[in-house]
Coordinates of C-alpha atoms in Angstrom, one line a residue:
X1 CA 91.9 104.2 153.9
X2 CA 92.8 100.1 154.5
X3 CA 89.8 98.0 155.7
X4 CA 90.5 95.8 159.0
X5 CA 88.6 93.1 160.2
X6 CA 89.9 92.3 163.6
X7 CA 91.8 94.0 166.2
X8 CA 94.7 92.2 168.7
X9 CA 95.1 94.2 172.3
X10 CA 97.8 94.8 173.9
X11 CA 96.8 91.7 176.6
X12 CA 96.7 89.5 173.1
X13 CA 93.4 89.1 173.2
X14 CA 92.0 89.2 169.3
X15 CA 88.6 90.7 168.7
X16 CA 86.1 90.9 165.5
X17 CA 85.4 93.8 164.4
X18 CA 81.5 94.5 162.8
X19 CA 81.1 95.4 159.7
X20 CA 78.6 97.8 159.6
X21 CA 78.8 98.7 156.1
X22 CA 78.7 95.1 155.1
X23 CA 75.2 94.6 157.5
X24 CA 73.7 97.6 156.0
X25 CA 74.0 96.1 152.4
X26 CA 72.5 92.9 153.5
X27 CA 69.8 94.6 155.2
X28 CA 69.1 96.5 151.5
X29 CA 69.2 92.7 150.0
X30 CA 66.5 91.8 151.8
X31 CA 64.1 92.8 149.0
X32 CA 65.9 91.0 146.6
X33 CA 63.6 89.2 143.7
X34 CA 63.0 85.8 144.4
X35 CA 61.6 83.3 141.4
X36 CA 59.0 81.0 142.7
X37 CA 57.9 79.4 139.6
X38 CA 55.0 79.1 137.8
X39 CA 51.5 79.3 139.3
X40 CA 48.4 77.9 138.3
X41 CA 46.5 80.7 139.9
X42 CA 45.3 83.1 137.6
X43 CA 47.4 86.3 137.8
X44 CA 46.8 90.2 136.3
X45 CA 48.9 93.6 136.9
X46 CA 47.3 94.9 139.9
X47 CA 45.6 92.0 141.3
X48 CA 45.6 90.8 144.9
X49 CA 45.8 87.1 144.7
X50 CA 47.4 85.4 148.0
X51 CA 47.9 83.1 148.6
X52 CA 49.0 81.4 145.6
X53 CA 49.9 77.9 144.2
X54 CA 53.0 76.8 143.4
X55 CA 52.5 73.2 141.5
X56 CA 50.8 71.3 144.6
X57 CA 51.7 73.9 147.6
X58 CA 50.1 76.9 148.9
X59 CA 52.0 80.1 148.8
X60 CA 51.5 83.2 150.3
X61 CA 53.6 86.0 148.3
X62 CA 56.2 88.0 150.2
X63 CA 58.4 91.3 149.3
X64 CA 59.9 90.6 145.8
X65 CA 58.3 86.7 145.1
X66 CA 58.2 86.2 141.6
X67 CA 55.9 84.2 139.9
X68 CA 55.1 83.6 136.2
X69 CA 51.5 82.8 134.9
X70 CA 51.4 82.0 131.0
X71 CA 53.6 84.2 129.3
X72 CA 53.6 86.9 131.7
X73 CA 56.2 87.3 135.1
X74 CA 54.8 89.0 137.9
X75 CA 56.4 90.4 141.1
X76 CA 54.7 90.7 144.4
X77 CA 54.5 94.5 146.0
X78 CA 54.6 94.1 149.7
X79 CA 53.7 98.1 149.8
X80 CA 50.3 97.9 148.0
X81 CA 49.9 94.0 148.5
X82 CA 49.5 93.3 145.0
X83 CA 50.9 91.7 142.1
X84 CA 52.8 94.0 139.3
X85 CA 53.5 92.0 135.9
X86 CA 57.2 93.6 134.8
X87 CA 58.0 90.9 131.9
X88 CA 56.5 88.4 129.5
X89 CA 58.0 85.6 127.5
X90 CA 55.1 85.8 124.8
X91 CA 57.9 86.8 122.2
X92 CA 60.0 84.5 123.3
X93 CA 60.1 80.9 121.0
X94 CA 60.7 77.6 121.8
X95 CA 64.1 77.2 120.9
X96 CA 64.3 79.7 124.2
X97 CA 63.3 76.8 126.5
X98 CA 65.8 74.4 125.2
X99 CA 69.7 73.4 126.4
X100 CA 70.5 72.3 122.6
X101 CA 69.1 72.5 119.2
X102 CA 70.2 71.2 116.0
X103 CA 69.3 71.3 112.0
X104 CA 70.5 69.4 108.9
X105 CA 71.8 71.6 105.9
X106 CA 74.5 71.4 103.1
X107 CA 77.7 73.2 103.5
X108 CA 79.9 72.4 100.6
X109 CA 79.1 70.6 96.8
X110 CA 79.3 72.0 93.6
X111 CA 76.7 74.3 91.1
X112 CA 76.7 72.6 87.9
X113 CA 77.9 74.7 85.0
X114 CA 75.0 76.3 82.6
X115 CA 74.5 75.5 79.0
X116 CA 73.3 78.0 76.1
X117 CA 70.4 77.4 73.7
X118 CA 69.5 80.1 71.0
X119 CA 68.5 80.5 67.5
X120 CA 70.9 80.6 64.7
X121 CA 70.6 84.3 62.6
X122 CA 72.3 85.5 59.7
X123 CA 74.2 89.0 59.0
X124 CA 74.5 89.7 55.6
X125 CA 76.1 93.3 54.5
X126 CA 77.5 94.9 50.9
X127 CA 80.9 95.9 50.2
X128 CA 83.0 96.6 47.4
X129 CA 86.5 94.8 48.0
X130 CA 88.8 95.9 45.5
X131 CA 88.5 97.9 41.8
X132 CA 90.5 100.3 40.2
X133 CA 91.0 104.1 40.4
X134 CA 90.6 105.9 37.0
X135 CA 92.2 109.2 36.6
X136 CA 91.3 111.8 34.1
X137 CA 91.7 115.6 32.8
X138 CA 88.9 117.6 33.4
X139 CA 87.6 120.9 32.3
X140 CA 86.9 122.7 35.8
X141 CA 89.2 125.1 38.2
X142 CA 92.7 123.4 38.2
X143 CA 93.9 122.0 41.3
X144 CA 97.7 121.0 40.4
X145 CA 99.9 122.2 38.0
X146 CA 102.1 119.8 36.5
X147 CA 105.0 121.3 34.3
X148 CA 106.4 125.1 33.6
X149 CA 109.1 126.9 34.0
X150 CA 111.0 128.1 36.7
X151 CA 112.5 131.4 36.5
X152 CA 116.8 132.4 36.7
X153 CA 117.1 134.3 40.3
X154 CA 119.2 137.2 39.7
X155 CA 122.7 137.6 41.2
X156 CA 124.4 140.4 43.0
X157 CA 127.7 140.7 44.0
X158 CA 129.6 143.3 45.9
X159 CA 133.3 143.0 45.9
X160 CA 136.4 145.2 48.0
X161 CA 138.7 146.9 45.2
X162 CA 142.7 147.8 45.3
X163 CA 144.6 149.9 43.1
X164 CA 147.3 148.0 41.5
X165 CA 150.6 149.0 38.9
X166 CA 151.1 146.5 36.8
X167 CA 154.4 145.3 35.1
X168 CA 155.1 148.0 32.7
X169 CA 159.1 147.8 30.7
X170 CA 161.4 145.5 31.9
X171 CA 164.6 148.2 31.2
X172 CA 167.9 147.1 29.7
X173 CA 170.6 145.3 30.5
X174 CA 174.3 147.0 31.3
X175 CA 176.5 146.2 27.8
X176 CA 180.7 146.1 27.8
X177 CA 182.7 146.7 24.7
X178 CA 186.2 145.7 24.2
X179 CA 188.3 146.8 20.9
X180 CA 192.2 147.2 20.0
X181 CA 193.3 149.8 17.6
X182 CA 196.9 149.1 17.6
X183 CA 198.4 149.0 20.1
X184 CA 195.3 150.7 21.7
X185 CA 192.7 148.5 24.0
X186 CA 189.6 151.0 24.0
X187 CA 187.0 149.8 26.3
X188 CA 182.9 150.2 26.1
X189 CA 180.3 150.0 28.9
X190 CA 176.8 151.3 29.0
X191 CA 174.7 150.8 32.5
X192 CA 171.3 150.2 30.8
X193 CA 167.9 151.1 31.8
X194 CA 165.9 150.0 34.9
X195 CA 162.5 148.5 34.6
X196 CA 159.8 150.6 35.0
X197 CA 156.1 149.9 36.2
X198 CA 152.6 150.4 33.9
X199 CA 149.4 152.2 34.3
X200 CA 148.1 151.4 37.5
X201 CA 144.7 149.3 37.1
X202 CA 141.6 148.8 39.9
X203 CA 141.3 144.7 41.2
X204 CA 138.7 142.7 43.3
X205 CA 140.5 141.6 46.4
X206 CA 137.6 139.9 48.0
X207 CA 133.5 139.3 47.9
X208 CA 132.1 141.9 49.9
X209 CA 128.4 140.4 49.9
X210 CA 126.4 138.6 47.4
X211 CA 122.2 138.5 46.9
X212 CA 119.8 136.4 44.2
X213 CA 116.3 136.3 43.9
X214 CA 114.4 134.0 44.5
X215 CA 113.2 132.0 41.5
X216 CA 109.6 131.7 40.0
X217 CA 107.4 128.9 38.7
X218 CA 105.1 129.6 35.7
X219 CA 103.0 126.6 34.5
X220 CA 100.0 126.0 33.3
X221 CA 97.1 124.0 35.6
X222 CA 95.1 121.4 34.5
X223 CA 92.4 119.6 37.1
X224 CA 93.0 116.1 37.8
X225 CA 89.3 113.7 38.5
X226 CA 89.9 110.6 40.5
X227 CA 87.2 108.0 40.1
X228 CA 86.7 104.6 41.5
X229 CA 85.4 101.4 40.2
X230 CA 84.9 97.8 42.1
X231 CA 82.7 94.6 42.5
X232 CA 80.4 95.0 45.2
X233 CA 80.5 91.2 47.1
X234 CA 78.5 90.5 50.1
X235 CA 79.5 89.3 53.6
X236 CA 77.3 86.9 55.8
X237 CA 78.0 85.2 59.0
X238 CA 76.0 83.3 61.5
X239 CA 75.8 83.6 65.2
X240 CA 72.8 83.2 68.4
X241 CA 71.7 86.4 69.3
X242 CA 68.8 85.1 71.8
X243 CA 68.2 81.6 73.7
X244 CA 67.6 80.4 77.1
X245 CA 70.4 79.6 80.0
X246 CA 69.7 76.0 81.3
X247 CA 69.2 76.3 85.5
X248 CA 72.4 75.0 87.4
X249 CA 71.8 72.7 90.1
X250 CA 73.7 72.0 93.4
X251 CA 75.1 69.0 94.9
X252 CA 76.4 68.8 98.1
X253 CA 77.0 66.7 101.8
X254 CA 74.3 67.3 104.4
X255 CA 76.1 68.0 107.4
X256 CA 74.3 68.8 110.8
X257 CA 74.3 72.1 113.5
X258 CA 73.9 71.6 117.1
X259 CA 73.8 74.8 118.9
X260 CA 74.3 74.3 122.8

């Protein structure tokens, strides 16, 4: 709903209007706090003191007068006429009482870097750098076998067969004779023979499959010792294992704070 404050009739005539809500909240305000300042008279929680002073003037407390007393605030009652102590500023420092403040410090500069000092020590160690491996025959259980024989694998080989009739007699060859008795011409001729095939005979006409065995080594073992033989030198070298770290120090620009 809109809030109006004044009203125009129909004769033009314009008219306030009250605002009662408005009057009630100032009536409530009326019991607002109100500081006074600080009082020389002595003040407790509960006491009765009025009226009061106020640097050089006389005051006689009303509803919600405040009035501080060292570092305690009091608030006058008006319902039991006495003095009720709500706050204190004992916690409160001097910086609390001031507009400004300000401090000098260093911002920026620059650490100085740390130096070392120790004690020097020694490690010193033995070793054997370099020698020679000697290798001899021993009389113990063998552990390599250098030389012996390797058996021949034997072979097996299945092949397909045919029968086959060799060339047997080649036969012979037709003859013709020619001869004149006389007055006669007598003529010869004689067909020959055919050739003729042998005994038939069994072939290979391919490798069916073939196998061999696998071979085998015989020797005889022998055991082998390996056994090694060097200078023993010595290594040393020096280093700080313990000292002190010099303190760094800082140099820097004062600058200033001011805190408002």
């Amino acid at each position: 709903m809109s809030d109006i404050s004044k009203i125009t009739l129909p004769s033009g005539t314009t008219y306030d209007i009250k605002d009662a809500g408005a009057r009630e909240l100032i009536s409530s305000l009326s019991g607002a706090l109100t500081y006074l300042g600080t009082t020389t008279t002595a003040l407790t929680d509960g006491c009765a003191a009025s009226p009061i002073t106020i640097g050089s003037t006389s005051v006689t407390p009303k509803a919600g007068d405040v009035a501080a007393y060292g570092n305690s605030e009091f608030v006058w009652s008006a319902a039991e006429s006495k003095w009720r102590e709500f706050g204190s500023t004992g916690s409160l420092k001097a910086l609390a009482f001031k507009d400004s403040a300000s401090a000098s410090y260093t911002p920026a500069g620059a650490v100085s870097q740390p130096s070392f000092t120790g004690t020097k020590a020694t490690i010193s160690s033995s070793f054997t750098p370099a020698g020679t491996v000697a290798i001899s025959k021993g009389t113990g259980t063998a552990n390599y076998t250098p030389q012996g024989t390797v058996s021949a694998p034997a072979v097996t080989v299945a092949v397909n067969t045919a029968s086959v009739k060799p060339f047997g007699s080649a036969g012979t060859l037709p003859s013709f004779t020619a001869s004149v008795s006389g007055e006669t011409l007598s003529l010869g001729f004689s067909a020959g023979t055919l050739p003729s095939a042998g005994t038939a005979v069994t072939v290979a006409t391919g490798i069916k499959s073939a196998t061999a065995s696998a071979p085998t080594f015989t020797g005889t073992g022998v055991e082998l010792k390996a056994a090694f033989k060097g200078t023993a030198g010595t290594a040393s070298a020096e280093y700080t294992p313990a000292g002190t770290v010099s303190k760094p120090t800082f140099t820097g620009s004062a600058a200033t704070i001011t805190v408002r």
